[in-house]
PDB file of C-alpha atoms in Angstrom:
ATOM      1  CA  MET A   1     139.206  87.303 -17.802  1.00  0.00           C
ATOM      2  CA  ALA A   2     135.524  87.584 -19.063  1.00  0.00           C
ATOM      3  CA  PHE A   3     135.241  86.057 -23.006  1.00  0.00           C
ATOM      4  CA  ASN A   4     132.331  87.029 -25.316  1.00  0.00           C
ATOM      5  CA  TRP A   5     131.124  83.887 -26.576  1.00  0.00           C
ATOM      6  CA  PRO A   6     130.267  85.051 -30.167  1.00  0.00           C
ATOM      7  CA  ASN A   7     133.858  86.485 -30.287  1.00  0.00           C
ATOM      8  CA  ARG A   8     134.961  83.204 -29.800  1.00  0.00           C
ATOM      9  CA  THR A   9     133.445  80.849 -32.250  1.00  0.00           C
ATOM     10  CA  SER A  10     132.003  81.496 -35.605  1.00  0.00           C
ATOM     11  CA  GLY A  11     128.983  78.978 -34.265  1.00  0.00           C
ATOM     12  CA  ARG A  12     129.392  76.457 -36.738  1.00  0.00           C
ATOM     13  CA  ARG A  13     128.367  73.183 -36.578  1.00  0.00           C
ATOM     14  CA  PRO A  14     131.418  70.791 -36.049  1.00  0.00           C
ATOM     15  CA  ALA A  15     131.497  68.276 -39.214  1.00  0.00           C
ATOM     16  CA  LEU A  16     131.319  65.289 -36.721  1.00  0.00           C
ATOM     17  CA  GLY A  17     129.461  65.013 -33.973  1.00  0.00           C
ATOM     18  CA  ARG A  18     130.549  65.266 -30.162  1.00  0.00           C
ATOM     19  CA  ALA A  19     130.325  61.366 -29.671  1.00  0.00           C
ATOM     20  CA  LEU A  20     132.224  60.652 -33.234  1.00  0.00           C
ATOM     21  CA  ILE A  21     134.914  63.610 -31.844  1.00  0.00           C
ATOM     22  CA  LEU A  22     135.559  61.454 -28.559  1.00  0.00           C
ATOM     23  CA  LEU A  23     136.024  58.214 -30.293  1.00  0.00           C
ATOM     24  CA  PHE A  24     138.670  59.843 -32.494  1.00  0.00           C
ATOM     25  CA  THR A  25     140.378  61.784 -29.741  1.00  0.00           C
ATOM     26  CA  ALA A  26     142.371  58.348 -28.369  1.00  0.00           C
ATOM     27  CA  ALA A  27     144.209  58.562 -32.395  1.00  0.00           C
ATOM     28  CA  THR A  28     145.323  62.074 -31.273  1.00  0.00           C
ATOM     29  CA  LEU A  29     147.760  60.437 -28.880  1.00  0.00           C
ATOM     30  CA  ALA A  30     149.493  58.418 -31.567  1.00  0.00           C
ATOM     31  CA  GLY A  31     148.519  60.014 -35.053  1.00  0.00           C
ATOM     32  CA  PRO A  32     149.426  63.256 -36.688  1.00  0.00           C
ATOM     33  CA  ALA A  33     147.613  65.806 -35.071  1.00  0.00           C
ATOM     34  CA  ARG A  34     145.999  69.132 -36.433  1.00  0.00           C
ATOM     35  CA  ALA A  35     147.298  72.565 -35.786  1.00  0.00           C
ATOM     36  CA  GLY A  36     144.291  72.925 -32.940  1.00  0.00           C
ATOM     37  CA  ASP A  37     144.765  69.628 -31.197  1.00  0.00           C
ATOM     38  CA  ALA A  38     146.004  69.438 -28.206  1.00  0.00           C
ATOM     39  CA  THR A  39     147.387  66.614 -25.424  1.00  0.00           C
ATOM     40  CA  GLY A  40     149.000  66.937 -22.452  1.00  0.00           C
ATOM     41  CA  GLN A  41     148.828  68.268 -19.077  1.00  0.00           C
ATOM     42  CA  ALA A  42     146.400  71.019 -18.722  1.00  0.00           C
ATOM     43  CA  SER A  43     146.271  74.196 -16.392  1.00  0.00           C
ATOM     44  CA  VAL A  44     142.758  75.678 -15.963  1.00  0.00           C
ATOM     45  CA  ILE A  45     141.976  79.103 -16.739  1.00  0.00           C
ATOM     46  CA  ASP A  46     138.576  79.288 -15.906  1.00  0.00           C
ATOM     47  CA  GLY A  47     135.621  77.205 -15.514  1.00  0.00           C
ATOM     48  CA  ASP A  48     135.203  76.339 -19.315  1.00  0.00           C
ATOM     49  CA  THR A  49     138.783  77.256 -20.549  1.00  0.00           C
ATOM     50  CA  ILE A  50     141.900  75.489 -20.235  1.00  0.00           C
ATOM     51  CA  GLU A  51     145.608  76.038 -21.774  1.00  0.00           C
ATOM     52  CA  ILE A  52     147.728  73.185 -22.818  1.00  0.00           C
ATOM     53  CA  ARG A  53     151.453  73.693 -23.615  1.00  0.00           C
ATOM     54  CA  ALA A  54     150.890  77.540 -24.287  1.00  0.00           C
ATOM     55  CA  THR A  55     147.501  76.506 -26.768  1.00  0.00           C
ATOM     56  CA  ARG A  56     144.554  78.344 -25.177  1.00  0.00           C
ATOM     57  CA  VAL A  57     141.294  76.067 -25.268  1.00  0.00           C
ATOM     58  CA  ARG A  58     137.704  76.701 -25.262  1.00  0.00           C
ATOM     59  CA  LEU A  59     135.522  74.126 -24.036  1.00  0.00           C
ATOM     60  CA  PHE A  60     133.421  73.864 -26.668  1.00  0.00           C
ATOM     61  CA  GLY A  61     129.350  74.108 -26.324  1.00  0.00           C
ATOM     62  CA  ILE A  62     129.109  74.831 -22.735  1.00  0.00           C
ATOM     63  CA  ASP A  63     129.542  78.260 -20.711  1.00  0.00           C
ATOM     64  CA  ALA A  64     130.357  78.291 -17.131  1.00  0.00           C
ATOM     65  CA  PRO A  65     130.027  81.363 -14.688  1.00  0.00           C
ATOM     66  CA  GLU A  66     133.070  83.998 -15.197  1.00  0.00           C
ATOM     67  CA  HIS A  67     135.466  84.224 -12.128  1.00  0.00           C
ATOM     68  CA  ASP A  68     133.910  87.157 -11.135  1.00  0.00           C
ATOM     69  CA  GLN A  69     130.004  85.791 -11.218  1.00  0.00           C
ATOM     70  CA  LEU A  70     127.876  84.908  -8.255  1.00  0.00           C
ATOM     71  CA  CYS A  71     124.938  82.786  -7.923  1.00  0.00           C
ATOM     72  CA  HIS A  72     122.797  82.228  -5.121  1.00  0.00           C
ATOM     73  CA  ASN A  73     122.260  79.081  -2.998  1.00  0.00           C
ATOM     74  CA  ARG A  74     119.093  77.788  -2.266  1.00  0.00           C
ATOM     75  CA  HIS A  75     119.239  80.226   0.959  1.00  0.00           C
ATOM     76  CA  GLY A  76     119.324  82.912  -1.008  1.00  0.00           C
ATOM     77  CA  GLU A  77     123.108  83.495   0.033  1.00  0.00           C
ATOM     78  CA  ARG A  78     125.760  84.604  -2.971  1.00  0.00           C
ATOM     79  CA  TYR A  79     128.746  82.373  -3.251  1.00  0.00           C
ATOM     80  CA  ARG A  80     131.696  82.290  -6.125  1.00  0.00           C
ATOM     81  CA  CYS A  81     129.752  79.943  -8.725  1.00  0.00           C
ATOM     82  CA  GLY A  82     132.708  80.777 -11.108  1.00  0.00           C
ATOM     83  CA  GLN A  83     135.617  80.197  -8.686  1.00  0.00           C
ATOM     84  CA  ILE A  84     133.854  77.188  -7.585  1.00  0.00           C
ATOM     85  CA  ALA A  85     133.535  75.668 -11.214  1.00  0.00           C
ATOM     86  CA  SER A  86     136.997  76.656 -11.624  1.00  0.00           C
ATOM     87  CA  ASN A  87     138.465  74.922  -8.723  1.00  0.00           C
ATOM     88  CA  ALA A  88     136.399  71.716  -9.195  1.00  0.00           C
ATOM     89  CA  LEU A  89     137.862  71.625 -12.771  1.00  0.00           C
ATOM     90  CA  ALA A  90     141.270  71.778 -11.900  1.00  0.00           C
ATOM     91  CA  ALA A  91     140.494  68.937  -9.086  1.00  0.00           C
ATOM     92  CA  PHE A  92     138.932  66.654 -11.457  1.00  0.00           C
ATOM     93  CA  ILE A  93     141.691  67.128 -13.916  1.00  0.00           C
ATOM     94  CA  GLY A  94     144.559  67.008 -11.562  1.00  0.00           C
ATOM     95  CA  ARG A  95     147.471  65.442 -13.412  1.00  0.00           C
ATOM     96  CA  GLN A  96     145.661  63.321 -15.976  1.00  0.00           C
ATOM     97  CA  THR A  97     146.190  63.760 -19.539  1.00  0.00           C
ATOM     98  CA  VAL A  98     144.041  66.216 -21.313  1.00  0.00           C
ATOM     99  CA  ALA A  99     143.367  65.482 -24.908  1.00  0.00           C
ATOM    100  CA  CYS A 100     141.279  68.257 -26.988  1.00  0.00           C
ATOM    101  CA  VAL A 101     139.976  67.722 -30.620  1.00  0.00           C
ATOM    102  CA  GLU A 102     139.617  71.066 -31.988  1.00  0.00           C
ATOM    103  CA  VAL A 103     136.095  71.629 -33.877  1.00  0.00           C
ATOM    104  CA  ASP A 104     136.299  75.307 -34.475  1.00  0.00           C
ATOM    105  CA  ARG A 105     138.392  78.308 -34.248  1.00  0.00           C
ATOM    106  CA  ASP A 106     137.219  81.799 -32.869  1.00  0.00           C
ATOM    107  CA  GLN A 107     138.099  85.313 -35.045  1.00  0.00           C
ATOM    108  CA  TYR A 108     141.208  85.516 -32.867  1.00  0.00           C
ATOM    109  CA  GLY A 109     142.368  82.122 -33.761  1.00  0.00           C
ATOM    110  CA  ARG A 110     142.034  80.563 -30.636  1.00  0.00           C
ATOM    111  CA  THR A 111     140.828  76.613 -30.224  1.00  0.00           C
ATOM    112  CA  VAL A 112     137.576  75.728 -29.361  1.00  0.00           C
ATOM    113  CA  ALA A 113     137.808  71.879 -28.897  1.00  0.00           C
ATOM    114  CA  VAL A 114     136.261  68.830 -27.387  1.00  0.00           C
ATOM    115  CA  CYS A 115     138.508  67.785 -24.488  1.00  0.00           C
ATOM    116  CA  SER A 116     138.892  64.627 -22.244  1.00  0.00           C
ATOM    117  CA  ALA A 117     140.275  63.429 -19.487  1.00  0.00           C
ATOM    118  CA  GLY A 118     140.923  59.382 -19.670  1.00  0.00           C
ATOM    119  CA  LYS A 119     137.392  58.856 -21.148  1.00  0.00           C
ATOM    120  CA  VAL A 120     135.374  61.827 -19.771  1.00  0.00           C
ATOM    121  CA  ASP A 121     134.739  64.755 -21.932  1.00  0.00           C
ATOM    122  CA  LEU A 122     135.006  67.858 -19.928  1.00  0.00           C
ATOM    123  CA  ALA A 123     132.137  69.945 -21.062  1.00  0.00           C
ATOM    124  CA  ASP A 124     130.005  66.885 -20.294  1.00  0.00           C
ATOM    125  CA  TRP A 125     131.400  66.294 -16.938  1.00  0.00           C
ATOM    126  CA  LEU A 126     130.748  70.309 -15.913  1.00  0.00           C
ATOM    127  CA  VAL A 127     127.137  70.663 -16.910  1.00  0.00           C
ATOM    128  CA  ARG A 128     126.183  67.379 -15.387  1.00  0.00           C
ATOM    129  CA  GLY A 129     127.399  68.380 -12.081  1.00  0.00           C
ATOM    130  CA  GLY A 130     125.827  71.686 -12.591  1.00  0.00           C
ATOM    131  CA  LEU A 131     128.860  73.888 -12.996  1.00  0.00           C
ATOM    132  CA  ALA A 132     128.187  74.983 -16.101  1.00  0.00           C
ATOM    133  CA  ILE A 133     125.415  75.179 -18.783  1.00  0.00           C
ATOM    134  CA  ASP A 134     124.513  74.063 -22.096  1.00  0.00           C
ATOM    135  CA  TRP A 135     124.681  76.812 -24.722  1.00  0.00           C
ATOM    136  CA  PRO A 136     122.237  75.529 -27.334  1.00  0.00           C
ATOM    137  CA  ARG A 137     123.110  78.292 -29.908  1.00  0.00           C
ATOM    138  CA  TYR A 138     126.698  76.652 -30.158  1.00  0.00           C
ATOM    139  CA  SER A 139     126.057  73.192 -28.905  1.00  0.00           C
ATOM    140  CA  LYS A 140     123.054  72.224 -30.968  1.00  0.00           C
ATOM    141  CA  GLY A 141     121.805  70.773 -28.172  1.00  0.00           C
ATOM    142  CA  ASP A 142     124.843  68.464 -27.490  1.00  0.00           C
ATOM    143  CA  TYR A 143     124.810  68.980 -23.806  1.00  0.00           C
ATOM    144  CA  ALA A 144     120.666  69.346 -23.017  1.00  0.00           C
ATOM    145  CA  ALA A 145     120.605  65.838 -21.447  1.00  0.00           C
ATOM    146  CA  ALA A 146     123.329  66.970 -19.438  1.00  0.00           C
ATOM    147  CA  GLU A 147     121.841  69.540 -18.068  1.00  0.00           C
ATOM    148  CA  ALA A 148     118.128  68.136 -17.865  1.00  0.00           C
ATOM    149  CA  GLU A 149     119.905  65.646 -15.250  1.00  0.00           C
ATOM    150  CA  ALA A 150     121.690  68.277 -13.536  1.00  0.00           C
ATOM    151  CA  ARG A 151     118.355  70.671 -13.072  1.00  0.00           C
ATOM    152  CA  ALA A 152     116.460  67.356 -12.416  1.00  0.00           C
ATOM    153  CA  LYS A 153     118.674  66.579  -9.573  1.00  0.00           C
ATOM    154  CA  GLN A 154     118.899  69.964  -8.401  1.00  0.00           C
ATOM    155  CA  THR A 155     122.893  70.074  -8.414  1.00  0.00           C
ATOM    156  CA  GLY A 156     125.395  72.965  -8.579  1.00  0.00           C
ATOM    157  CA  MET A 157     123.778  76.047  -9.530  1.00  0.00           C
ATOM    158  CA  TRP A 158     120.430  74.464  -9.839  1.00  0.00           C
ATOM    159  CA  SER A 159     119.906  74.032  -6.223  1.00  0.00           C
ATOM    160  CA  GLY A 160     119.614  78.053  -6.168  1.00  0.00           C
ATOM    161  CA  ARG A 161     119.670  81.165  -8.786  1.00  0.00           C
ATOM    162  CA  PHE A 162     121.824  82.290 -11.247  1.00  0.00           C
ATOM    163  CA  VAL A 163     122.399  84.276 -14.626  1.00  0.00           C
ATOM    164  CA  GLU A 164     123.346  82.860 -17.559  1.00  0.00           C
ATOM    165  CA  PRO A 165     127.068  83.514 -17.895  1.00  0.00           C
ATOM    166  CA  TRP A 166     126.350  84.872 -21.433  1.00  0.00           C
ATOM    167  CA  ARG A 167     123.606  86.779 -19.765  1.00  0.00           C
ATOM    168  CA  TYR A 168     126.079  88.186 -16.870  1.00  0.00           C
ATOM    169  CA  ARG A 169     129.118  89.116 -19.367  1.00  0.00           C
ATOM    170  CA  GLN A 170     126.303  91.296 -21.733  1.00  0.00           C
ATOM    171  CA  CYS A 171     125.505  93.022 -18.598  1.00  0.00           C
ATOM    172  CA  ILE A 172     129.120  93.580 -17.494  1.00  0.00           C
ATOM    173  CA  THR A 173     130.107  95.061 -21.050  1.00  0.00           C
ATOM    174  CA  ALA A 174     127.250  97.473 -20.591  1.00  0.00           C
ATOM    175  CA  GLY A 175     128.656  99.067 -17.706  1.00  0.00           C
ATOM    176  CA  GLY A 176     127.121  96.928 -15.039  1.00  0.00           C
ATOM    177  CA  ARG A 177     128.618  96.377 -11.881  1.00  0.00           C
ATOM    178  CA  PRO A 178     129.263  92.263 -11.128  1.00  0.00           C
ATOM    179  CA  GLY A 179     126.655  92.446  -7.815  1.00  0.00           C
ATOM    180  CA  ALA A 180     123.644  94.175 -10.069  1.00  0.00           C
ATOM    181  CA  CYS A 181     124.562  91.610 -13.133  1.00  0.00           C
ATOM    182  CA  SER A 182     125.081  88.366 -10.984  1.00  0.00           C
ATOM    183  CA  SER A 183     121.298  89.053  -9.255  1.00  0.00           C
ATOM    184  CA  GLY A 184     119.517  89.673 -12.201  1.00  0.00           C
ATOM    185  CA  ALA A 185     118.781  93.121 -11.625  1.00  0.00           C
ATOM    186  CA  ASN A 186     120.084  93.820 -15.548  1.00  0.00           C
ATOM    187  CA  SER A 187     119.997  89.976 -16.977  1.00  0.00           C
ATOM    188  CA  GLY A 188     117.650  87.174 -17.345  1.00  0.00           C
ATOM    189  CA  THR A 189     118.307  84.568 -14.142  1.00  0.00           C
ATOM    190  CA  ARG A 190     117.554  80.801 -13.767  1.00  0.00           C
ATOM    191  CA  GLN A 191     116.002  79.314 -10.622  1.00  0.00           C
ATOM    192  CA  GLY A 192     115.798  75.682 -10.141  1.00  0.00           C
ATOM    193  CA  MET A 193     113.833  74.148 -13.002  1.00  0.00           C
ATOM    194  CA  ARG A 194     112.752  77.268 -15.042  1.00  0.00           C
ATOM    195  CA  PRO A 195     114.172  80.432 -16.171  1.00  0.00           C
ATOM    196  CA  LEU A 196     113.022  83.850 -14.201  1.00  0.00           C
ATOM    197  CA  GLU A 197     112.254  87.291 -16.006  1.00  0.00           C
ATOM    198  CA  ALA A 198     114.460  90.094 -15.874  1.00  0.00           C
ATOM    199  CA  HIS A 199     113.617  92.309 -13.255  1.00  0.00           C
TER     200      HIS A 199
END
């Protein structure tokens, strides 16, 4: 399922910083929860979306490649980076309890949240592993350090070339085909440490 982030959140800055939210995540396990908070076993929908007890939760501040999106490895070969991100997130979560603290709602009323498994922020884990990228338009740089680490180590998508997921969705919405939209033919791409110009 392809999501369009501007339709998923109003983009307003959370009242509390991400670190403070994580400190209070444990309190949601014992205290009264807000309507958008969710705790329990999680099913992975895609690389940045999970579901807990029928509550669909979009991870705040990041963007992972779409399920049909392709990236290029260091040898220029295509691979299903969206599928890899989803599978890696599912394997990492396993049977752990996931706790999510809502920081926003999108225009459809869906929860946008900071989620953790144990003491690990799932969004940070994804970005640090090169499986997703910081989306500064919404995160205000909360995951910039994690992305910088992944870029420096050429981890995950940063070992090759990829199109930012939001640009991929724009390309698909405009009628582009997955292969062309994944190659950067109709969209900006990133490679290693630097963005590439659109062709």
